[in-house]
mmCIF file of C-alpha atoms in Angstrom:
data_model
loop_
_atom_site.group_PDB
_atom_site.id
_atom_site.type_symbol
_atom_site.label_atom_id
_atom_site.label_comp_id
_atom_site.label_asym_id
_atom_site.label_seq_id
_atom_site.Cartn_x
_atom_site.Cartn_y
_atom_site.Cartn_z
ATOM 1 C CA MET G 19 70.723 121.039 114.540
ATOM 2 C CA ALA G 20 73.224 119.857 111.916
ATOM 3 C CA PRO G 21 75.812 117.335 113.165
ATOM 4 C CA THR G 22 79.283 118.633 114.026
ATOM 5 C CA ASN G 23 81.698 118.271 111.127
ATOM 6 C CA VAL G 24 84.416 115.644 111.460
ATOM 7 C CA PRO G 25 87.712 117.079 110.174
ATOM 8 C CA MET G 26 90.322 115.000 108.393
ATOM 9 C CA LEU G 27 92.926 116.578 110.659
ATOM 10 C CA ASP G 28 92.674 118.955 113.612
ATOM 11 C CA LEU G 29 96.043 120.535 114.360
ATOM 12 C CA LYS G 30 94.459 123.005 116.763
ATOM 13 C CA ALA G 31 93.593 120.160 119.168
ATOM 14 C CA GLN G 32 97.262 119.200 119.350
ATOM 15 C CA TYR G 33 98.416 122.778 119.784
ATOM 16 C CA VAL G 34 96.152 123.360 122.796
ATOM 17 C CA GLU G 35 97.944 120.545 124.614
ATOM 18 C CA ILE G 36 101.441 122.004 124.132
ATOM 19 C CA ALA G 37 100.752 125.723 123.615
ATOM 20 C CA ASP G 38 102.686 126.947 126.650
ATOM 21 C CA GLU G 39 105.760 124.870 125.742
ATOM 22 C CA ILE G 40 105.638 126.121 122.160
ATOM 23 C CA ARG G 41 105.323 129.769 123.158
ATOM 24 C CA ASP G 42 108.303 129.427 125.500
ATOM 25 C CA VAL G 43 110.633 128.054 122.833
ATOM 26 C CA ILE G 44 109.484 130.559 120.218
ATOM 27 C CA GLU G 45 110.279 133.360 122.640
ATOM 28 C CA ARG G 46 113.673 131.762 123.319
ATOM 29 C CA VAL G 47 114.555 131.737 119.616
ATOM 30 C CA VAL G 48 113.229 135.252 119.030
ATOM 31 C CA GLU G 49 115.298 136.588 121.917
ATOM 32 C CA SER G 50 118.393 134.843 120.577
ATOM 33 C CA GLN G 51 117.855 136.301 117.063
ATOM 34 C CA MET G 52 119.530 133.128 115.686
ATOM 35 C CA PHE G 53 117.078 131.943 113.059
ATOM 36 C CA ILE G 54 119.095 129.797 110.640
ATOM 37 C CA LEU G 55 120.695 126.535 111.874
ATOM 38 C CA GLY G 56 122.464 127.236 115.183
ATOM 39 C CA PRO G 57 122.102 125.504 118.575
ATOM 40 C CA GLU G 58 118.387 124.669 118.233
ATOM 41 C CA VAL G 59 118.992 122.776 115.000
ATOM 42 C CA ALA G 60 122.079 121.060 116.417
ATOM 43 C CA ALA G 61 120.109 119.923 119.479
ATOM 44 C CA LEU G 62 117.231 118.638 117.335
ATOM 45 C CA GLU G 63 119.694 116.700 115.185
ATOM 46 C CA GLU G 64 121.117 114.960 118.244
ATOM 47 C CA GLU G 65 117.657 114.128 119.558
ATOM 48 C CA VAL G 66 116.310 112.829 116.236
ATOM 49 C CA ALA G 67 119.448 110.746 115.660
ATOM 50 C CA GLU G 68 118.981 109.118 119.064
ATOM 51 C CA TYR G 69 115.253 108.612 118.471
ATOM 52 C CA CYS G 70 115.855 106.999 115.086
ATOM 53 C CA GLN G 71 118.745 104.862 116.367
ATOM 54 C CA SER G 72 121.163 106.483 113.922
ATOM 55 C CA GLU G 73 124.626 107.932 114.385
ATOM 56 C CA TYR G 74 123.966 111.181 112.532
ATOM 57 C CA CYS G 75 121.067 113.460 111.669
ATOM 58 C CA ILE G 76 121.141 116.503 109.406
ATOM 59 C CA GLY G 77 118.241 118.957 109.580
ATOM 60 C CA VAL G 78 117.085 120.226 106.192
ATOM 61 C CA SER G 79 114.391 122.419 104.703
ATOM 62 C CA SER G 80 111.800 119.754 103.796
ATOM 63 C CA GLY G 81 111.271 116.057 103.190
ATOM 64 C CA SER G 82 111.539 116.671 99.450
ATOM 65 C CA ASP G 83 114.897 118.411 99.931
ATOM 66 C CA ALA G 84 116.013 115.565 102.178
ATOM 67 C CA LEU G 85 115.572 113.170 99.251
ATOM 68 C CA ILE G 86 117.278 115.528 96.797
ATOM 69 C CA ALA G 87 120.237 116.293 99.085
ATOM 70 C CA THR G 88 120.781 112.598 99.799
ATOM 71 C CA LEU G 89 120.819 111.730 96.102
ATOM 72 C CA MET G 90 123.201 114.627 95.446
ATOM 73 C CA ALA G 91 125.520 113.484 98.235
ATOM 74 C CA MET G 92 125.654 110.030 96.653
ATOM 75 C CA ASP G 93 126.556 111.564 93.270
ATOM 76 C CA ILE G 94 123.462 110.023 91.706
ATOM 77 C CA GLY G 95 122.500 111.870 88.550
ATOM 78 C CA GLN G 96 122.427 111.775 84.770
ATOM 79 C CA GLY G 97 122.486 108.234 83.411
ATOM 80 C CA ASP G 98 121.698 106.607 86.767
ATOM 81 C CA GLU G 99 118.548 104.746 87.772
ATOM 82 C CA VAL G 100 116.843 104.542 91.155
ATOM 83 C CA ILE G 101 114.213 101.878 91.844
ATOM 84 C CA THR G 102 111.184 103.047 93.806
ATOM 85 C CA SER G 103 107.421 102.787 94.225
ATOM 86 C CA PRO G 104 104.903 104.520 91.943
ATOM 87 C CA TYR G 105 102.265 104.641 94.700
ATOM 88 C CA THR G 106 103.564 107.505 96.813
ATOM 89 C CA PHE G 107 103.699 111.280 97.098
ATOM 90 C CA PHE G 108 105.210 112.939 94.039
ATOM 91 C CA ALA G 109 108.445 113.976 95.787
ATOM 92 C CA THR G 110 109.728 110.395 95.781
ATOM 93 C CA GLY G 111 109.953 110.127 92.013
ATOM 94 C CA GLY G 112 110.320 113.875 91.591
ATOM 95 C CA ALA G 113 113.547 114.008 93.616
ATOM 96 C CA ILE G 114 115.101 111.271 91.494
ATOM 97 C CA SER G 115 114.215 113.095 88.299
ATOM 98 C CA ARG G 116 115.261 116.449 89.782
ATOM 99 C CA VAL G 117 118.908 115.313 90.101
ATOM 100 C CA GLY G 118 118.887 114.033 86.521
ATOM 101 C CA ALA G 119 118.465 110.330 87.299
ATOM 102 C CA THR G 120 115.661 108.073 86.073
ATOM 103 C CA PRO G 121 113.042 106.658 88.440
ATOM 104 C CA VAL G 122 112.301 102.987 87.821
ATOM 105 C CA PHE G 123 108.897 102.108 89.190
ATOM 106 C CA VAL G 124 108.172 98.724 90.767
ATOM 107 C CA ASP G 125 104.688 97.616 91.788
ATOM 108 C CA ILE G 126 103.520 97.424 95.412
ATOM 109 C CA GLU G 127 102.306 94.764 97.802
ATOM 110 C CA PRO G 128 98.496 95.017 97.977
ATOM 111 C CA GLU G 129 98.414 94.558 101.764
ATOM 112 C CA SER G 130 101.005 97.121 102.872
ATOM 113 C CA TYR G 131 100.957 99.438 99.817
ATOM 114 C CA ASN G 132 104.769 99.387 99.970
ATOM 115 C CA ILE G 133 107.199 98.370 97.233
ATOM 116 C CA ASP G 134 107.182 94.626 96.513
ATOM 117 C CA PRO G 135 110.736 93.319 97.123
ATOM 118 C CA ALA G 136 110.019 90.273 94.954
ATOM 119 C CA ARG G 137 109.826 92.597 91.944
ATOM 120 C CA VAL G 138 112.895 94.700 92.689
ATOM 121 C CA ALA G 139 115.478 92.260 91.309
ATOM 122 C CA ASP G 140 113.691 92.158 87.946
ATOM 123 C CA ALA G 141 114.044 95.951 87.660
ATOM 124 C CA LEU G 142 117.832 96.011 88.101
ATOM 125 C CA THR G 143 120.035 97.161 85.232
ATOM 126 C CA ARG G 144 123.704 98.079 84.924
ATOM 127 C CA ARG G 145 122.643 101.702 85.558
ATOM 128 C CA THR G 146 120.886 101.048 88.884
ATOM 129 C CA ARG G 147 122.535 103.011 91.695
ATOM 130 C CA ALA G 148 120.016 102.889 94.536
ATOM 131 C CA ILE G 149 116.722 101.560 95.823
ATOM 132 C CA MET G 150 114.327 104.051 97.429
ATOM 133 C CA PRO G 151 111.637 102.167 99.401
ATOM 134 C CA VAL G 152 108.779 104.248 100.787
ATOM 135 C CA HIS G 153 107.411 103.486 104.262
ATOM 136 C CA LEU G 154 103.923 104.490 103.216
ATOM 137 C CA TYR G 155 101.192 105.641 105.601
ATOM 138 C CA GLY G 156 103.418 104.887 108.621
ATOM 139 C CA GLN G 157 104.374 101.252 107.972
ATOM 140 C CA CYS G 158 107.823 99.969 107.027
ATOM 141 C CA ALA G 159 108.580 98.407 103.696
ATOM 142 C CA ASP G 160 109.980 94.871 103.814
ATOM 143 C CA MET G 161 113.592 95.908 104.295
ATOM 144 C CA ASP G 162 115.517 92.632 104.726
ATOM 145 C CA PRO G 163 115.131 91.421 101.126
ATOM 146 C CA ILE G 164 115.652 94.969 99.837
ATOM 147 C CA ASN G 165 118.899 95.289 101.779
ATOM 148 C CA ASP G 166 119.983 91.825 100.620
ATOM 149 C CA ILE G 167 119.577 92.873 96.987
ATOM 150 C CA ALA G 168 121.378 96.159 97.648
ATOM 151 C CA GLU G 169 124.306 94.403 99.302
ATOM 152 C CA GLN G 170 124.569 91.841 96.521
ATOM 153 C CA PHE G 171 124.717 94.497 93.792
ATOM 154 C CA GLY G 172 126.491 97.305 95.658
ATOM 155 C CA LEU G 173 123.510 99.668 95.783
ATOM 156 C CA ALA G 174 122.547 102.396 98.239
ATOM 157 C CA VAL G 175 119.218 102.155 100.080
ATOM 158 C CA ILE G 176 117.492 105.483 100.684
ATOM 159 C CA GLU G 177 114.479 105.213 102.978
ATOM 160 C CA ASP G 178 111.660 107.591 102.151
ATOM 161 C CA ALA G 179 110.463 107.657 105.747
ATOM 162 C CA CYS G 180 108.609 110.967 105.411
ATOM 163 C CA GLN G 181 105.384 109.410 106.730
ATOM 164 C CA ALA G 182 106.895 106.969 109.191
ATOM 165 C CA ILE G 183 109.044 108.462 111.930
ATOM 166 C CA GLY G 184 108.994 106.036 114.858
ATOM 167 C CA ALA G 185 107.846 102.997 112.883
ATOM 168 C CA GLU G 186 109.935 99.866 113.423
ATOM 169 C CA TYR G 187 111.060 96.858 111.422
ATOM 170 C CA GLU G 188 112.565 93.885 113.255
ATOM 171 C CA GLY G 189 113.111 96.110 116.301
ATOM 172 C CA LYS G 190 114.894 98.871 114.371
ATOM 173 C CA ARG G 191 113.407 102.270 113.670
ATOM 174 C CA THR G 192 112.989 103.971 110.341
ATOM 175 C CA GLY G 193 116.031 106.003 109.451
ATOM 176 C CA SER G 194 118.344 103.206 110.602
ATOM 177 C CA LEU G 195 117.235 100.578 108.083
ATOM 178 C CA GLY G 196 119.248 101.622 105.014
ATOM 179 C CA THR G 197 122.146 103.784 103.902
ATOM 180 C CA ALA G 198 120.175 106.923 104.743
ATOM 181 C CA GLY G 199 116.682 107.845 105.885
ATOM 182 C CA CYS G 200 114.701 110.911 104.812
ATOM 183 C CA PHE G 201 111.995 112.529 106.950
ATOM 184 C CA SER G 202 109.431 115.277 106.487
ATOM 185 C CA PHE G 203 108.246 117.614 109.221
ATOM 186 C CA PHE G 204 105.363 119.008 107.161
ATOM 187 C CA PRO G 205 102.592 120.082 109.578
ATOM 188 C CA SER G 206 100.338 117.087 108.820
ATOM 189 C CA LYS G 207 103.033 114.526 109.646
ATOM 190 C CA ASN G 208 103.137 112.644 112.961
ATOM 191 C CA LEU G 209 106.015 114.940 113.914
ATOM 192 C CA GLY G 210 105.028 118.168 112.194
ATOM 193 C CA GLY G 211 106.435 121.666 112.433
ATOM 194 C CA PHE G 212 104.816 125.041 111.875
ATOM 195 C CA GLY G 213 105.866 125.011 108.225
ATOM 196 C CA ASP G 214 108.259 123.010 106.063
ATOM 197 C CA GLY G 215 111.154 121.048 107.508
ATOM 198 C CA GLY G 216 112.926 117.740 107.151
ATOM 199 C CA ALA G 217 115.870 115.604 108.219
ATOM 200 C CA ILE G 218 118.280 112.963 106.962
ATOM 201 C CA THR G 219 119.683 110.185 109.146
ATOM 202 C CA THR G 220 122.649 107.928 108.425
ATOM 203 C CA ASP G 221 125.409 105.934 110.080
ATOM 204 C CA ASP G 222 127.933 106.972 107.404
ATOM 205 C CA PRO G 223 130.120 109.846 108.672
ATOM 206 C CA GLU G 224 131.361 110.851 105.204
ATOM 207 C CA LEU G 225 127.840 110.929 103.796
ATOM 208 C CA ALA G 226 126.628 112.966 106.785
ATOM 209 C CA GLU G 227 129.411 115.518 106.370
ATOM 210 C CA LYS G 228 128.799 115.883 102.642
ATOM 211 C CA ILE G 229 125.091 116.493 103.218
ATOM 212 C CA ARG G 230 125.929 119.157 105.812
ATOM 213 C CA VAL G 231 128.082 120.903 103.216
ATOM 214 C CA LEU G 232 125.528 120.537 100.432
ATOM 215 C CA ARG G 233 122.730 122.092 102.500
ATOM 216 C CA MET G 234 124.805 125.331 102.626
ATOM 217 C CA HIS G 235 125.323 125.690 98.850
ATOM 218 C CA GLY G 236 128.297 123.342 99.075
ATOM 219 C CA GLN G 237 130.160 125.849 101.231
ATOM 220 C CA THR G 238 133.074 124.589 103.356
ATOM 221 C CA SER G 239 134.077 128.015 104.711
ATOM 222 C CA GLU G 240 132.811 131.520 104.075
ATOM 223 C CA TYR G 241 132.337 131.964 100.303
ATOM 224 C CA GLN G 242 134.394 128.832 99.555
ATOM 225 C CA HIS G 243 132.404 126.113 97.806
ATOM 226 C CA ARG G 244 133.543 122.517 97.299
ATOM 227 C CA TYR G 245 130.293 121.446 95.625
ATOM 228 C CA VAL G 246 127.308 122.991 93.915
ATOM 229 C CA GLY G 247 124.779 122.421 96.667
ATOM 230 C CA GLY G 248 121.521 124.083 97.582
ATOM 231 C CA ASN G 249 119.789 126.123 100.243
ATOM 232 C CA PHE G 250 118.532 123.145 102.258
ATOM 233 C CA ARG G 251 118.876 124.642 105.751
ATOM 234 C CA LEU G 252 116.417 124.079 108.586
ATOM 235 C CA ASP G 253 115.143 127.139 110.438
ATOM 236 C CA ALA G 254 115.843 127.414 114.164
ATOM 237 C CA LEU G 255 112.192 128.209 114.919
ATOM 238 C CA GLN G 256 111.105 124.960 113.307
ATOM 239 C CA ALA G 257 113.780 123.012 115.169
ATOM 240 C CA ALA G 258 112.744 124.457 118.526
ATOM 241 C CA ILE G 259 109.087 123.602 117.896
ATOM 242 C CA LEU G 260 109.975 120.108 116.716
ATOM 243 C CA ARG G 261 112.049 119.490 119.849
ATOM 244 C CA VAL G 262 108.935 120.132 121.947
ATOM 245 C CA LYS G 263 106.815 117.867 119.782
ATOM 246 C CA LEU G 264 109.389 115.068 119.698
ATOM 247 C CA ARG G 265 108.952 114.625 123.456
ATOM 248 C CA HIS G 266 105.262 113.819 122.845
ATOM 249 C CA LEU G 267 105.678 111.705 119.695
ATOM 250 C CA ASP G 268 105.546 108.226 121.227
ATOM 251 C CA LYS G 269 102.379 109.111 123.128
ATOM 252 C CA TRP G 270 100.780 110.442 119.952
ATOM 253 C CA SER G 271 101.794 107.312 118.022
ATOM 254 C CA SER G 272 100.226 105.167 120.744
ATOM 255 C CA LEU G 273 96.989 107.161 120.483
ATOM 256 C CA ARG G 274 96.965 106.702 116.708
ATOM 257 C CA ASN G 275 97.241 102.943 117.250
ATOM 258 C CA GLU G 276 94.396 103.025 119.775
ATOM 259 C CA ASN G 277 92.265 104.872 117.249
ATOM 260 C CA ALA G 278 93.114 102.283 114.595
ATOM 261 C CA ARG G 279 92.105 99.424 116.903
ATOM 262 C CA HIS G 280 88.826 101.183 117.649
ATOM 263 C CA TYR G 281 88.156 101.537 113.924
ATOM 264 C CA THR G 282 88.776 97.800 113.455
ATOM 265 C CA GLN G 283 86.355 96.985 116.261
ATOM 266 C CA LEU G 284 83.674 99.251 114.827
ATOM 267 C CA PHE G 285 84.043 97.986 111.267
ATOM 268 C CA THR G 286 83.897 94.377 112.487
ATOM 269 C CA GLU G 287 80.858 94.927 114.710
ATOM 270 C CA SER G 288 79.087 96.703 111.847
ATOM 271 C CA GLY G 289 79.561 93.775 109.472
ATOM 272 C CA LEU G 290 81.522 95.952 107.057
ATOM 273 C CA THR G 291 84.626 93.835 106.641
ATOM 274 C CA SER G 292 83.100 92.114 103.609
ATOM 275 C CA LYS G 293 82.740 95.538 101.984
ATOM 276 C CA VAL G 294 85.772 97.398 103.310
ATOM 277 C CA THR G 295 89.390 96.192 103.478
ATOM 278 C CA LEU G 296 91.051 97.536 106.614
ATOM 279 C CA PRO G 297 94.728 98.521 106.982
ATOM 280 C CA ALA G 298 96.973 95.529 107.616
ATOM 281 C CA THR G 299 99.947 95.722 109.961
ATOM 282 C CA VAL G 300 102.089 93.366 107.947
ATOM 283 C CA ARG G 301 105.498 93.366 109.572
ATOM 284 C CA SER G 302 106.132 96.361 111.829
ATOM 285 C CA ASN G 303 104.652 98.609 114.434
ATOM 286 C CA HIS G 304 102.477 100.890 112.318
ATOM 287 C CA VAL G 305 102.473 104.559 113.368
ATOM 288 C CA PHE G 306 99.377 105.370 111.259
ATOM 289 C CA ASN G 307 100.256 108.660 109.658
ATOM 290 C CA GLN G 308 97.152 107.718 107.698
ATOM 291 C CA TYR G 309 94.379 105.161 108.291
ATOM 292 C CA VAL G 310 93.613 103.940 104.784
ATOM 293 C CA ILE G 311 90.745 101.635 103.863
ATOM 294 C CA ARG G 312 90.113 100.012 100.510
ATOM 295 C CA VAL G 313 86.606 99.999 99.041
ATOM 296 C CA SER G 314 85.561 99.291 95.455
ATOM 297 C CA GLU G 315 82.987 102.113 95.519
ATOM 298 C CA ARG G 316 85.557 104.588 96.855
ATOM 299 C CA ASP G 317 84.388 107.744 95.133
ATOM 300 C CA ALA G 318 80.734 107.179 96.023
ATOM 301 C CA VAL G 319 81.626 106.407 99.652
ATOM 302 C CA GLN G 320 83.763 109.536 99.867
ATOM 303 C CA ALA G 321 80.983 111.652 98.390
ATOM 304 C CA HIS G 322 78.500 110.207 100.893
ATOM 305 C CA LEU G 323 80.817 110.968 103.821
ATOM 306 C CA GLY G 324 81.315 114.486 102.518
ATOM 307 C CA GLU G 325 77.556 115.011 102.483
ATOM 308 C CA MET G 326 77.545 113.893 106.119
ATOM 309 C CA GLY G 327 80.156 116.528 107.041
ATOM 310 C CA ILE G 328 83.015 114.015 107.348
ATOM 311 C CA GLY G 329 86.463 114.850 106.017
ATOM 312 C CA THR G 330 88.408 112.210 104.072
ATOM 313 C CA LYS G 331 91.345 112.230 101.660
ATOM 314 C CA VAL G 332 92.480 110.193 98.657
ATOM 315 C CA TYR G 333 96.212 109.382 98.602
ATOM 316 C CA TYR G 334 96.956 109.137 95.668
ATOM 317 C CA HIS G 335 94.590 109.554 92.703
ATOM 318 C CA THR G 336 97.235 108.893 90.047
ATOM 319 C CA PRO G 337 100.316 106.667 90.464
ATOM 320 C CA LEU G 338 103.594 108.244 89.420
ATOM 321 C CA HIS G 339 104.036 106.111 86.295
ATOM 322 C CA GLN G 340 100.749 107.562 84.985
ATOM 323 C CA GLN G 341 101.617 111.191 85.734
ATOM 324 C CA ALA G 342 102.002 113.362 82.635
ATOM 325 C CA CYS G 343 105.596 114.269 83.477
ATOM 326 C CA PHE G 344 106.637 110.596 83.623
ATOM 327 C CA ARG G 345 104.724 109.337 80.587
ATOM 328 C CA GLY G 346 107.952 109.538 78.598
ATOM 329 C CA LEU G 347 109.370 106.674 80.651
ATOM 330 C CA GLY G 348 107.160 104.350 78.629
ATOM 331 C CA TYR G 349 105.008 102.654 81.257
ATOM 332 C CA LEU G 350 101.710 101.349 79.916
ATOM 333 C CA ASP G 351 98.388 101.609 81.712
ATOM 334 C CA GLY G 352 97.834 98.315 83.505
ATOM 335 C CA GLU G 353 101.555 97.563 83.742
ATOM 336 C CA LEU G 354 101.663 98.158 87.512
ATOM 337 C CA PRO G 355 98.205 96.877 88.434
ATOM 338 C CA GLU G 356 98.416 96.874 92.233
ATOM 339 C CA SER G 357 99.462 100.524 92.299
ATOM 340 C CA GLU G 358 96.682 101.455 89.898
ATOM 341 C CA ARG G 359 94.090 99.507 91.883
ATOM 342 C CA ALA G 360 95.211 101.130 95.140
ATOM 343 C CA ALA G 361 94.906 104.558 93.531
ATOM 344 C CA ALA G 362 91.327 103.744 92.510
ATOM 345 C CA GLU G 363 90.137 102.118 95.740
ATOM 346 C CA THR G 364 91.886 103.616 98.773
ATOM 347 C CA LEU G 365 90.438 106.229 101.102
ATOM 348 C CA ALA G 366 92.080 107.791 104.153
ATOM 349 C CA LEU G 367 89.926 108.371 107.222
ATOM 350 C CA PRO G 368 90.735 110.729 110.124
ATOM 351 C CA ILE G 369 93.201 109.183 112.597
ATOM 352 C CA TYR G 370 94.850 112.123 114.426
ATOM 353 C CA PRO G 371 95.734 111.433 118.107
ATOM 354 C CA GLU G 372 93.196 113.784 119.693
ATOM 355 C CA MET G 373 90.280 112.482 117.622
ATOM 356 C CA PRO G 374 87.180 111.834 119.785
ATOM 357 C CA ALA G 375 85.795 108.281 119.814
ATOM 358 C CA GLU G 376 82.374 109.539 118.777
ATOM 359 C CA HIS G 377 83.873 110.790 115.513
ATOM 360 C CA ARG G 378 85.061 107.292 114.620
ATOM 361 C CA GLU G 379 81.647 105.920 115.545
ATOM 362 C CA ARG G 380 80.009 108.479 113.300
ATOM 363 C CA ILE G 381 82.353 107.708 110.399
ATOM 364 C CA VAL G 382 81.812 103.949 110.530
ATOM 365 C CA GLY G 383 78.094 104.446 111.044
ATOM 366 C CA SER G 384 77.967 106.686 107.979
ATOM 367 C CA ILE G 385 79.813 104.098 105.876
ATOM 368 C CA ALA G 386 77.348 101.463 107.088
ATOM 369 C CA ASN G 387 74.528 103.831 106.159
ATOM 370 C CA TYR G 388 75.924 104.148 102.635
ATOM 371 C CA PHE G 389 75.839 100.382 102.103
ATOM 372 C CA GLU G 390 72.381 100.115 103.633
ATOM 373 C CA GLN G 391 71.133 102.714 101.162
ATOM 374 C CA SER G 392 72.840 100.854 98.322
ATOM 375 C CA GLY G 393 70.902 97.674 99.200
ATOM 376 C CA SER G 394 73.438 95.603 101.141
ATOM 377 C CA SER G 395 71.889 93.089 103.529
ATOM 378 C CA THR G 396 75.134 92.198 105.306
ATOM 379 C CA VAL G 397 75.632 95.472 107.154
ATOM 380 C CA ARG G 398 74.619 95.859 110.798
ATOM 381 C CA LYS G 399 74.185 99.014 112.798
ATOM 382 C CA ALA G 400 77.369 100.189 114.522
ATOM 383 C CA ALA G 401 77.359 99.502 118.239
#
């Protein structure tokens, strides 16, 4: 009999646990026939603001729209520059470009895969308006030096926290570490809806109010528009589902951490740490939206795991400064070497909360098997 496939993500396992709660809130929204914004969204905003230790939260249509709406609310646009990481999902740089500003890419720390604060100051120009650090894979960027630079030069700090709800830095949660924090509720996220959704957190009341107006086409009263905004509204069904899931989020984050520790144990016992670089928790509690290893033979390892029925994912094959749409910015290949090396060597393994231990054992055993077949003498059988 062929071995059971190991999925990269199994959302059905999570749904089984909360199915009754989800059905109840869906029925509640359907009976209300209030599908856009409304009391469910307002309640979610209060709960997310409290969870993220922020004064305000504004529910929006996606994590990408959260970034765009925040930039719009700050009047960042044509002629402005925003410093960010090139090793991230496209929406980070795409949102900056979408509002007419120019993304300025700064290389990453090799351990955390987050923007290197030591390089941010060198990227400043008279046109710099904001810094957009990404809390990649569920771990915070090094925010103290970033905030120090921002304060010194009068810049906004926009956290791209789309992968990191619940992560902490110096005891403070993502979304409370800068001027504003942007979150995604895409289904694969730690807090994922049944479709697209997002949120913005801030302690600035004027910024919060402007974002609320912008998400409704800039409308201040019926058919009266102060700004040219967008349709960035969050659906009530998504909000109701997310409210259920938010109650379980800390437990799920804890399970992700347990899975990560088990991986570390298995990789160590198998003698693989000379071949595979494991995720490093550099400065915060990691919430492991992804468990990402680094291996020089990444593509061959991924192919081997695929042949064994094991799902994996590469985030991200091509850094933003090498994307065709950003080639006009003038970055040369090799100019941001840590980002390029991460793109060539990193591989995400399954880490979802409900993942059975035997799946992790099979994954690490299969990686050990790859190196055994390739002639390594330093690899031991997984316990």
